[in-house]
């Protein structure tokens, strides 16, 4: 007979689950030993962990930090721990770590790259984290010029004049666009270019002769190691994002010629390995420029790396744009926003938010790719490692050097990917 | 009485070129095209004058001149008397060979790592996560040079394998020797070989052709078997067992062919100071292959993981609620959907692997870039031509693979409103 | 619901027990999600389970077809006890059909293929017969013309009706509904509820977790109110809605029927 009516008199309090269901024993049984396959995997994992720890642990423990050569290291290890034991010879790191970090930068001027790094972190603050006061953004804008001056040296007036060029473009835009919008935009582009090409250098030299302020000037051949990688990486990252956005917009546009050009550009640069582009930068760029012009090699590399990364960035952003519902474009149109305003205020913020994992992935890839400059004889960390290994004193050493370089790369890249996750999480809670 | 009037036709004013939407797009495009053409012309003129100043001309004739250098690993015949063009061919074949091998190994490792990362076994999942994060955040060049260094410095020399108390021994029942000059593996030999065919550019082994033909036929037979089983299942509801028959179709014909041609392995043996016989895979090839595979497998593992996670739990639950076994549910419901998500990034990764083979110069493997873009370019001084060819070849490979991927994507696209 | 003459005379409860749950307790880790559940369902009954979110109603019906496992107590479905024995689970799952809140249709298969998948692979029915059955049920839910389309091409209401037809193709004796209309736009709720009423008129044993109180009043023969993982009150719909006895029931009804 079906029960038709029932009322509970007193609510039940929650009980503890039966003993076999909780606790460490249950967890181990359920997660690690739930089936034969699982048991096999657990045994295998434990074995792998054991092997790794058993080989690496003692090797690290028996490490030598002061020695003049590999031979000496081995001697010290044999004396302290017995014949035949292997140990880490970190003495090579102790001796060469500055070279790996700074390349051939003069030792007494190390304060300049270090200061630049600290200032870079400050400049990145307002961009990466929202709790940093926004006034620092003004500093972030001028940071490229400051960094350039600190690293390469020379007269302080040159970067100042470059910044003046930007300011003049901005001023021209403001003044002239009150008269005519299009003319304003054109002059904003034209005035700085004219300034940079013709007046910038003479103005800098003029002021320099009156008021000489400057730092010791250094050539690009003194850049090396992680200093070089960071300079190329950060410059590439900074400039490839806006360029990538422009390319993505161009590829999406209705203007057939612009679209075809962007497609050809993107596919062309994505289809070739970066190393070939670096070869072009070092060997062939001179062919494409008027006879007699030479370019700083680092600048050439930065240009190529930027263009290469921008092509990949364009594809990532294109994915983000595609994920946007049509309704957003239509709403922007309905509000009367012109193309550039709509992009700046509505479309791009959303597209970029969606593309963050792809964008940061690109940045990480770019930073790792900076090691390729060793193939065009720039002294990146890998090149320096080869040079150290070729040295007679350290012939035959490799693990310690690779661990050091690998660890530094790992720290950089891992931090970037964790930041990307942090950003994603933060933005996810923002608008839901 | 009101008459509908035509709107006043405005006369054409130059300002309309910019502000009128009808003309604006054309104006912008024309200006853009003019800029591009002018820029291109300027580049072209610069190149011409620079070439003239350097006393060079632009021609590809160097491809038919004698190369004069040796290549240490080759899939087809080559000597220092061969032409640069042939060196190009050798390099390209080396590139494709390495890319192919690396893609296979990377896929296998990536699949295993990706699936294990989702395992309930916390130990295994964490280990895989550590593997993926460690290898992904370090440049691939470092891994390549590291593996090469391990092999070149830490592996025993051939002479350590000899003697009464050798300090090194061979693996797998004395068939594989790992030395600091490379790995020696047994080579396939046919005592009743079918000979070779001359394809003009190189010789193809008939045995290889026969094996390929038999494998293709076996695969076709296997698919026929499954199609027949499906027909029977549609008609009667019961699916005939295909496991053993399928195995037989794949294995038996190949075994028969190998027996008929007298297939046996030629083992590497230590003679004098070196190993003779067997196939010698140099350090450079092994280092490139292993490092590239393990590095790229991390990306593939992430794609596999994303693909499996993309399929909502509800799909599995619905399949189970209908009474399907977990294995069937995975095969019929989860896997087809997961493949759609996994395959496109997988193909991108293959493309990436192919382009990364150009790092071979770091360890001395003679791929396309080391020959055409390396020694050939240095010797002939033909930088412009070599670079253009090099980039052109890589670009073609990229575009072909991208086109194939697009075809695949459109064909399996899920239909929506 | 009011314009369709619901024929309650067609719905009657038999004397056979369809589902018997005794002293069932379930924990998620240390969280006691289902507490001392005792419930008997006769064949032909139409039961509506309601309650605040987090009360365990979905978990309860998911235990009936072993999508969730219980740690204590007994669940007997149509004479088969649900344990970790895979054979029993198979038997139960082929007798019990389930309709999900988010439809869970297979997007890579056509509607027809969605419906014939389980009969072909589980009951080993030849393809032609499976397709005939599928078309019969598609006609029953009033969308036979969509057979060749893909789920992504259908509206939400149509998809849910396909999901119902998909479960029916396995000829289940008991149908479980887990908030079948909660993910639908208002104008599509009616078509799904009409389908469910049609099933009830055919004598199907149904357990439905839903917030649609109109449906409960019109179709159900018993309404169960759950809170904090336990059954608080159950009664015939007329008494349940007009004369709730427990304070919690009164509170819940005032919230749900108030607006």
PDB file of C-alpha atoms in Angstrom, chain A residues 22-229:
ATOM      1  CA  UNK A  22      36.995   8.852   5.811  1.00  0.00           C
ATOM      2  CA  UNK A  23      40.426   9.349   7.109  1.00  0.00           C
ATOM      3  CA  UNK A  24      43.833   8.899   5.632  1.00  0.00           C
ATOM      4  CA  UNK A  25      43.455   5.168   5.135  1.00  0.00           C
ATOM      5  CA  UNK A  26      40.304   5.613   3.101  1.00  0.00           C
ATOM      6  CA  UNK A  27      41.879   8.387   1.039  1.00  0.00           C
ATOM      7  CA  UNK A  28      44.869   6.265   0.192  1.00  0.00           C
ATOM      8  CA  UNK A  29      42.653   3.294  -0.680  1.00  0.00           C
ATOM      9  CA  UNK A  30      40.339   5.342  -2.866  1.00  0.00           C
ATOM     10  CA  UNK A  31      42.887   7.443  -4.679  1.00  0.00           C
ATOM     11  CA  UNK A  32      45.990   5.355  -4.922  1.00  0.00           C
ATOM     12  CA  UNK A  33      44.949   1.754  -4.645  1.00  0.00           C
ATOM     13  CA  UNK A  34      41.447   1.610  -6.110  1.00  0.00           C
ATOM     14  CA  UNK A  35      42.206  -0.788  -8.908  1.00  0.00           C
ATOM     15  CA  UNK A  36      44.990  -2.958 -10.237  1.00  0.00           C
ATOM     16  CA  UNK A  37      45.916  -0.335 -12.758  1.00  0.00           C
ATOM     17  CA  UNK A  38      45.976   2.307 -10.076  1.00  0.00           C
ATOM     18  CA  UNK A  39      48.156   0.171  -7.859  1.00  0.00           C
ATOM     19  CA  UNK A  40      50.589  -0.361 -10.695  1.00  0.00           C
ATOM     20  CA  UNK A  41      50.734   3.367 -11.357  1.00  0.00           C
ATOM     21  CA  UNK A  42      51.320   4.106  -7.688  1.00  0.00           C
ATOM     22  CA  UNK A  43      54.172   1.634  -7.490  1.00  0.00           C
ATOM     23  CA  UNK A  44      55.689   3.045 -10.663  1.00  0.00           C
ATOM     24  CA  UNK A  45      55.425   6.627  -9.419  1.00  0.00           C
ATOM     25  CA  UNK A  46      56.964   5.807  -6.076  1.00  0.00           C
ATOM     26  CA  UNK A  47      59.805   4.052  -7.854  1.00  0.00           C
ATOM     27  CA  UNK A  48      60.394   6.999 -10.172  1.00  0.00           C
ATOM     28  CA  UNK A  49      60.403   9.436  -7.272  1.00  0.00           C
ATOM     29  CA  UNK A  50      62.810   7.206  -5.398  1.00  0.00           C
ATOM     30  CA  UNK A  51      65.202   6.974  -8.341  1.00  0.00           C
ATOM     31  CA  UNK A  52      65.162  10.713  -8.892  1.00  0.00           C
ATOM     32  CA  UNK A  53      65.729  11.567  -5.252  1.00  0.00           C
ATOM     33  CA  UNK A  54      68.348   8.874  -4.811  1.00  0.00           C
ATOM     34  CA  UNK A  55      70.440  10.107  -7.731  1.00  0.00           C
ATOM     35  CA  UNK A  56      69.988  13.836  -7.351  1.00  0.00           C
ATOM     36  CA  UNK A  57      70.026  14.125  -3.584  1.00  0.00           C
ATOM     37  CA  UNK A  58      73.557  12.905  -2.924  1.00  0.00           C
ATOM     38  CA  UNK A  59      74.845  14.737  -5.994  1.00  0.00           C
ATOM     39  CA  UNK A  60      73.548  18.029  -4.666  1.00  0.00           C
ATOM     40  CA  UNK A  61      74.729  17.252  -1.197  1.00  0.00           C
ATOM     41  CA  UNK A  62      78.266  16.642  -2.348  1.00  0.00           C
ATOM     42  CA  UNK A  63      78.620  20.045  -3.968  1.00  0.00           C
ATOM     43  CA  UNK A  64      81.732  22.152  -4.170  1.00  0.00           C
ATOM     44  CA  UNK A  65      81.375  25.913  -4.356  1.00  0.00           C
ATOM     45  CA  UNK A  66      84.983  27.061  -4.383  1.00  0.00           C
ATOM     46  CA  UNK A  67      87.365  25.631  -6.899  1.00  0.00           C
ATOM     47  CA  UNK A  68      89.307  26.878  -9.864  1.00  0.00           C
ATOM     48  CA  UNK A  69      88.576  24.151 -12.337  1.00  0.00           C
ATOM     49  CA  UNK A  70      86.690  20.928 -12.878  1.00  0.00           C
ATOM     50  CA  UNK A  71      89.732  18.892 -12.003  1.00  0.00           C
ATOM     51  CA  UNK A  72      90.032  20.682  -8.702  1.00  0.00           C
ATOM     52  CA  UNK A  73      86.359  20.065  -7.977  1.00  0.00           C
ATOM     53  CA  UNK A  74      86.744  16.348  -8.563  1.00  0.00           C
ATOM     54  CA  UNK A  75      89.787  16.277  -6.332  1.00  0.00           C
ATOM     55  CA  UNK A  76      87.979  17.981  -3.480  1.00  0.00           C
ATOM     56  CA  UNK A  77      85.026  15.635  -3.837  1.00  0.00           C
ATOM     57  CA  UNK A  78      87.289  12.598  -3.822  1.00  0.00           C
ATOM     58  CA  UNK A  79      89.065  13.834  -0.726  1.00  0.00           C
ATOM     59  CA  UNK A  80      85.944  14.702   1.214  1.00  0.00           C
ATOM     60  CA  UNK A  81      83.587  11.913   0.278  1.00  0.00           C
ATOM     61  CA  UNK A  82      85.688   9.198  -1.141  1.00  0.00           C
ATOM     62  CA  UNK A  83      86.928   8.046  -4.461  1.00  0.00           C
ATOM     63  CA  UNK A  84      84.473   7.478  -7.268  1.00  0.00           C
ATOM     64  CA  UNK A  85      81.648   9.545  -5.828  1.00  0.00           C
ATOM     65  CA  UNK A  86      79.975  12.074  -8.081  1.00  0.00           C
ATOM     66  CA  UNK A  87      79.151  15.535  -6.867  1.00  0.00           C
ATOM     67  CA  UNK A  88      78.031  18.890  -8.153  1.00  0.00           C
ATOM     68  CA  UNK A  89      80.726  21.387  -9.052  1.00  0.00           C
ATOM     69  CA  UNK A  90      78.857  24.596  -8.447  1.00  0.00           C
ATOM     70  CA  UNK A  91      82.121  26.452  -8.326  1.00  0.00           C
ATOM     71  CA  UNK A  92      81.656  27.208 -12.001  1.00  0.00           C
ATOM     72  CA  UNK A  93      78.461  29.049 -11.153  1.00  0.00           C
ATOM     73  CA  UNK A  94      80.127  30.877  -8.305  1.00  0.00           C
ATOM     74  CA  UNK A  95      82.799  32.025 -10.682  1.00  0.00           C
ATOM     75  CA  UNK A  96      80.748  32.799 -13.761  1.00  0.00           C
ATOM     76  CA  UNK A  97      77.277  33.746 -12.597  1.00  0.00           C
ATOM     77  CA  UNK A  98      77.760  37.410 -13.271  1.00  0.00           C
ATOM     78  CA  UNK A  99      78.878  36.699 -16.786  1.00  0.00           C
ATOM     79  CA  UNK A 100      75.817  34.588 -17.437  1.00  0.00           C
ATOM     80  CA  UNK A 101      73.575  37.300 -16.080  1.00  0.00           C
ATOM     81  CA  UNK A 102      75.159  40.409 -17.567  1.00  0.00           C
ATOM     82  CA  UNK A 103      77.251  39.208 -20.466  1.00  0.00           C
ATOM     83  CA  UNK A 104      80.221  41.421 -21.170  1.00  0.00           C
ATOM     84  CA  UNK A 105      78.856  44.455 -19.408  1.00  0.00           C
ATOM     85  CA  UNK A 106      81.613  46.215 -17.442  1.00  0.00           C
ATOM     86  CA  UNK A 107      81.553  45.061 -13.839  1.00  0.00           C
ATOM     87  CA  UNK A 108      81.664  48.527 -12.339  1.00  0.00           C
ATOM     88  CA  UNK A 109      78.530  49.495 -14.253  1.00  0.00           C
ATOM     89  CA  UNK A 110      76.379  46.600 -13.059  1.00  0.00           C
ATOM     90  CA  UNK A 111      74.272  49.064 -11.113  1.00  0.00           C
ATOM     91  CA  UNK A 112      72.733  50.259 -14.359  1.00  0.00           C
ATOM     92  CA  UNK A 113      71.101  47.042 -15.514  1.00  0.00           C
ATOM     93  CA  UNK A 114      70.108  46.216 -11.947  1.00  0.00           C
ATOM     94  CA  UNK A 115      68.482  49.621 -11.561  1.00  0.00           C
ATOM     95  CA  UNK A 116      66.752  49.140 -14.896  1.00  0.00           C
ATOM     96  CA  UNK A 117      65.322  45.816 -13.730  1.00  0.00           C
ATOM     97  CA  UNK A 118      63.972  47.354 -10.536  1.00  0.00           C
ATOM     98  CA  UNK A 119      62.488  50.283 -12.449  1.00  0.00           C
ATOM     99  CA  UNK A 120      60.950  47.835 -14.915  1.00  0.00           C
ATOM    100  CA  UNK A 121      59.159  46.028 -12.128  1.00  0.00           C
ATOM    101  CA  UNK A 122      57.920  49.385 -10.849  1.00  0.00           C
ATOM    102  CA  UNK A 123      56.771  50.399 -14.322  1.00  0.00           C
ATOM    103  CA  UNK A 124      54.952  47.097 -14.774  1.00  0.00           C
ATOM    104  CA  UNK A 125      53.177  47.493 -11.442  1.00  0.00           C
ATOM    105  CA  UNK A 126      50.172  49.567 -12.535  1.00  0.00           C
ATOM    106  CA  UNK A 127      49.790  47.527 -15.721  1.00  0.00           C
ATOM    107  CA  UNK A 128      49.751  44.126 -14.081  1.00  0.00           C
ATOM    108  CA  UNK A 129      48.138  44.756 -10.731  1.00  0.00           C
ATOM    109  CA  UNK A 130      45.152  46.920 -10.069  1.00  0.00           C
ATOM    110  CA  UNK A 131      46.069  47.869  -6.515  1.00  0.00           C
ATOM    111  CA  UNK A 132      49.100  49.876  -7.632  1.00  0.00           C
ATOM    112  CA  UNK A 133      48.394  53.647  -7.782  1.00  0.00           C
ATOM    113  CA  UNK A 134      47.643  54.790 -11.295  1.00  0.00           C
ATOM    114  CA  UNK A 135      49.997  57.792 -11.189  1.00  0.00           C
ATOM    115  CA  UNK A 136      52.878  55.420 -11.768  1.00  0.00           C
ATOM    116  CA  UNK A 137      51.506  54.888 -15.284  1.00  0.00           C
ATOM    117  CA  UNK A 138      53.092  58.214 -16.275  1.00  0.00           C
ATOM    118  CA  UNK A 139      56.418  56.707 -15.328  1.00  0.00           C
ATOM    119  CA  UNK A 140      55.593  53.529 -17.219  1.00  0.00           C
ATOM    120  CA  UNK A 141      55.119  55.508 -20.407  1.00  0.00           C
ATOM    121  CA  UNK A 142      58.534  57.119 -20.155  1.00  0.00           C
ATOM    122  CA  UNK A 143      60.202  53.948 -18.957  1.00  0.00           C
ATOM    123  CA  UNK A 144      61.370  52.712 -22.421  1.00  0.00           C
ATOM    124  CA  UNK A 145      63.380  55.890 -22.917  1.00  0.00           C
ATOM    125  CA  UNK A 146      64.774  55.718 -19.368  1.00  0.00           C
ATOM    126  CA  UNK A 147      65.731  52.066 -19.824  1.00  0.00           C
ATOM    127  CA  UNK A 148      67.406  52.781 -23.136  1.00  0.00           C
ATOM    128  CA  UNK A 149      69.472  55.545 -21.607  1.00  0.00           C
ATOM    129  CA  UNK A 150      70.426  53.547 -18.526  1.00  0.00           C
ATOM    130  CA  UNK A 151      71.517  50.478 -20.476  1.00  0.00           C
ATOM    131  CA  UNK A 152      73.293  51.952 -23.464  1.00  0.00           C
ATOM    132  CA  UNK A 153      74.427  55.162 -21.904  1.00  0.00           C
ATOM    133  CA  UNK A 154      75.338  58.185 -23.915  1.00  0.00           C
ATOM    134  CA  UNK A 155      73.882  61.627 -23.623  1.00  0.00           C
ATOM    135  CA  UNK A 156      70.709  61.892 -21.619  1.00  0.00           C
ATOM    136  CA  UNK A 157      69.357  64.396 -24.106  1.00  0.00           C
ATOM    137  CA  UNK A 158      68.834  61.861 -26.881  1.00  0.00           C
ATOM    138  CA  UNK A 159      66.108  59.914 -25.110  1.00  0.00           C
ATOM    139  CA  UNK A 160      64.693  63.203 -23.879  1.00  0.00           C
ATOM    140  CA  UNK A 161      64.434  64.439 -27.462  1.00  0.00           C
ATOM    141  CA  UNK A 162      62.792  61.155 -28.504  1.00  0.00           C
ATOM    142  CA  UNK A 163      60.170  61.694 -25.809  1.00  0.00           C
ATOM    143  CA  UNK A 164      59.759  65.274 -27.032  1.00  0.00           C
ATOM    144  CA  UNK A 165      58.852  63.780 -30.386  1.00  0.00           C
ATOM    145  CA  UNK A 166      56.018  61.795 -28.819  1.00  0.00           C
ATOM    146  CA  UNK A 167      54.836  64.827 -26.902  1.00  0.00           C
ATOM    147  CA  UNK A 168      54.871  66.977 -30.028  1.00  0.00           C
ATOM    148  CA  UNK A 169      52.765  64.423 -31.859  1.00  0.00           C
ATOM    149  CA  UNK A 170      50.275  64.398 -29.043  1.00  0.00           C
ATOM    150  CA  UNK A 171      50.187  68.198 -28.913  1.00  0.00           C
ATOM    151  CA  UNK A 172      49.722  68.455 -32.663  1.00  0.00           C
ATOM    152  CA  UNK A 173      46.841  65.998 -32.450  1.00  0.00           C
ATOM    153  CA  UNK A 174      45.142  68.008 -29.751  1.00  0.00           C
ATOM    154  CA  UNK A 175      45.548  71.351 -31.460  1.00  0.00           C
ATOM    155  CA  UNK A 176      44.808  70.442 -35.042  1.00  0.00           C
ATOM    156  CA  UNK A 177      41.961  67.983 -34.490  1.00  0.00           C
ATOM    157  CA  UNK A 178      39.893  70.836 -33.148  1.00  0.00           C
ATOM    158  CA  UNK A 179      40.061  72.179 -36.665  1.00  0.00           C
ATOM    159  CA  UNK A 180      39.818  68.970 -38.630  1.00  0.00           C
ATOM    160  CA  UNK A 181      39.747  65.464 -37.189  1.00  0.00           C
ATOM    161  CA  UNK A 182      41.465  63.694 -40.023  1.00  0.00           C
ATOM    162  CA  UNK A 183      44.166  66.333 -40.348  1.00  0.00           C
ATOM    163  CA  UNK A 184      44.706  66.007 -36.617  1.00  0.00           C
ATOM    164  CA  UNK A 185      45.306  62.278 -36.884  1.00  0.00           C
ATOM    165  CA  UNK A 186      47.636  62.728 -39.830  1.00  0.00           C
ATOM    166  CA  UNK A 187      49.685  65.390 -38.124  1.00  0.00           C
ATOM    167  CA  UNK A 188      49.917  63.257 -34.988  1.00  0.00           C
ATOM    168  CA  UNK A 189      51.629  60.681 -37.132  1.00  0.00           C
ATOM    169  CA  UNK A 190      53.630  63.032 -39.328  1.00  0.00           C
ATOM    170  CA  UNK A 191      55.057  65.547 -36.874  1.00  0.00           C
ATOM    171  CA  UNK A 192      56.890  63.035 -34.671  1.00  0.00           C
ATOM    172  CA  UNK A 193      58.311  61.251 -37.702  1.00  0.00           C
ATOM    173  CA  UNK A 194      59.661  64.481 -39.150  1.00  0.00           C
ATOM    174  CA  UNK A 195      61.070  65.429 -35.777  1.00  0.00           C
ATOM    175  CA  UNK A 196      62.792  62.102 -35.259  1.00  0.00           C
ATOM    176  CA  UNK A 197      64.292  61.946 -38.708  1.00  0.00           C
ATOM    177  CA  UNK A 198      65.553  65.477 -39.024  1.00  0.00           C
ATOM    178  CA  UNK A 199      65.620  67.485 -35.846  1.00  0.00           C
ATOM    179  CA  UNK A 200      66.049  64.963 -33.067  1.00  0.00           C
ATOM    180  CA  UNK A 201      69.751  64.296 -33.261  1.00  0.00           C
ATOM    181  CA  UNK A 202      70.896  67.866 -33.919  1.00  0.00           C
ATOM    182  CA  UNK A 203      68.730  69.111 -31.052  1.00  0.00           C
ATOM    183  CA  UNK A 204      70.196  66.513 -28.719  1.00  0.00           C
ATOM    184  CA  UNK A 205      73.732  67.387 -29.711  1.00  0.00           C
ATOM    185  CA  UNK A 206      73.022  71.071 -29.319  1.00  0.00           C
ATOM    186  CA  UNK A 207      71.755  70.720 -25.787  1.00  0.00           C
ATOM    187  CA  UNK A 208      74.489  68.254 -24.958  1.00  0.00           C
ATOM    188  CA  UNK A 209      77.149  70.783 -25.893  1.00  0.00           C
ATOM    189  CA  UNK A 210      75.578  73.293 -23.554  1.00  0.00           C
ATOM    190  CA  UNK A 211      74.649  71.003 -20.690  1.00  0.00           C
ATOM    191  CA  UNK A 212      76.610  67.774 -20.839  1.00  0.00           C
ATOM    192  CA  UNK A 213      74.843  65.105 -18.822  1.00  0.00           C
ATOM    193  CA  UNK A 214      75.416  61.544 -19.745  1.00  0.00           C
ATOM    194  CA  UNK A 215      76.530  58.079 -18.821  1.00  0.00           C
ATOM    195  CA  UNK A 216      79.358  56.010 -20.163  1.00  0.00           C
ATOM    196  CA  UNK A 217      78.328  54.836 -23.586  1.00  0.00           C
ATOM    197  CA  UNK A 218      78.363  51.133 -24.329  1.00  0.00           C
ATOM    198  CA  UNK A 219      78.174  49.189 -27.539  1.00  0.00           C
ATOM    199  CA  UNK A 220      75.665  46.453 -28.231  1.00  0.00           C
ATOM    200  CA  UNK A 221      78.431  43.877 -28.380  1.00  0.00           C
ATOM    201  CA  UNK A 222      78.839  44.213 -24.642  1.00  0.00           C
ATOM    202  CA  UNK A 223      75.332  42.996 -24.037  1.00  0.00           C
ATOM    203  CA  UNK A 224      74.997  39.343 -23.290  1.00  0.00           C
ATOM    204  CA  UNK A 225      73.510  36.674 -21.092  1.00  0.00           C
ATOM    205  CA  UNK A 226      70.200  37.232 -19.408  1.00  0.00           C
ATOM    206  CA  UNK A 227      70.535  40.994 -19.820  1.00  0.00           C
ATOM    207  CA  UNK A 228      70.380  40.501 -23.554  1.00  0.00           C
ATOM    208  CA  UNK A 229      67.528  38.006 -23.340  1.00  0.00           C
TER     209      UNK A 229
END
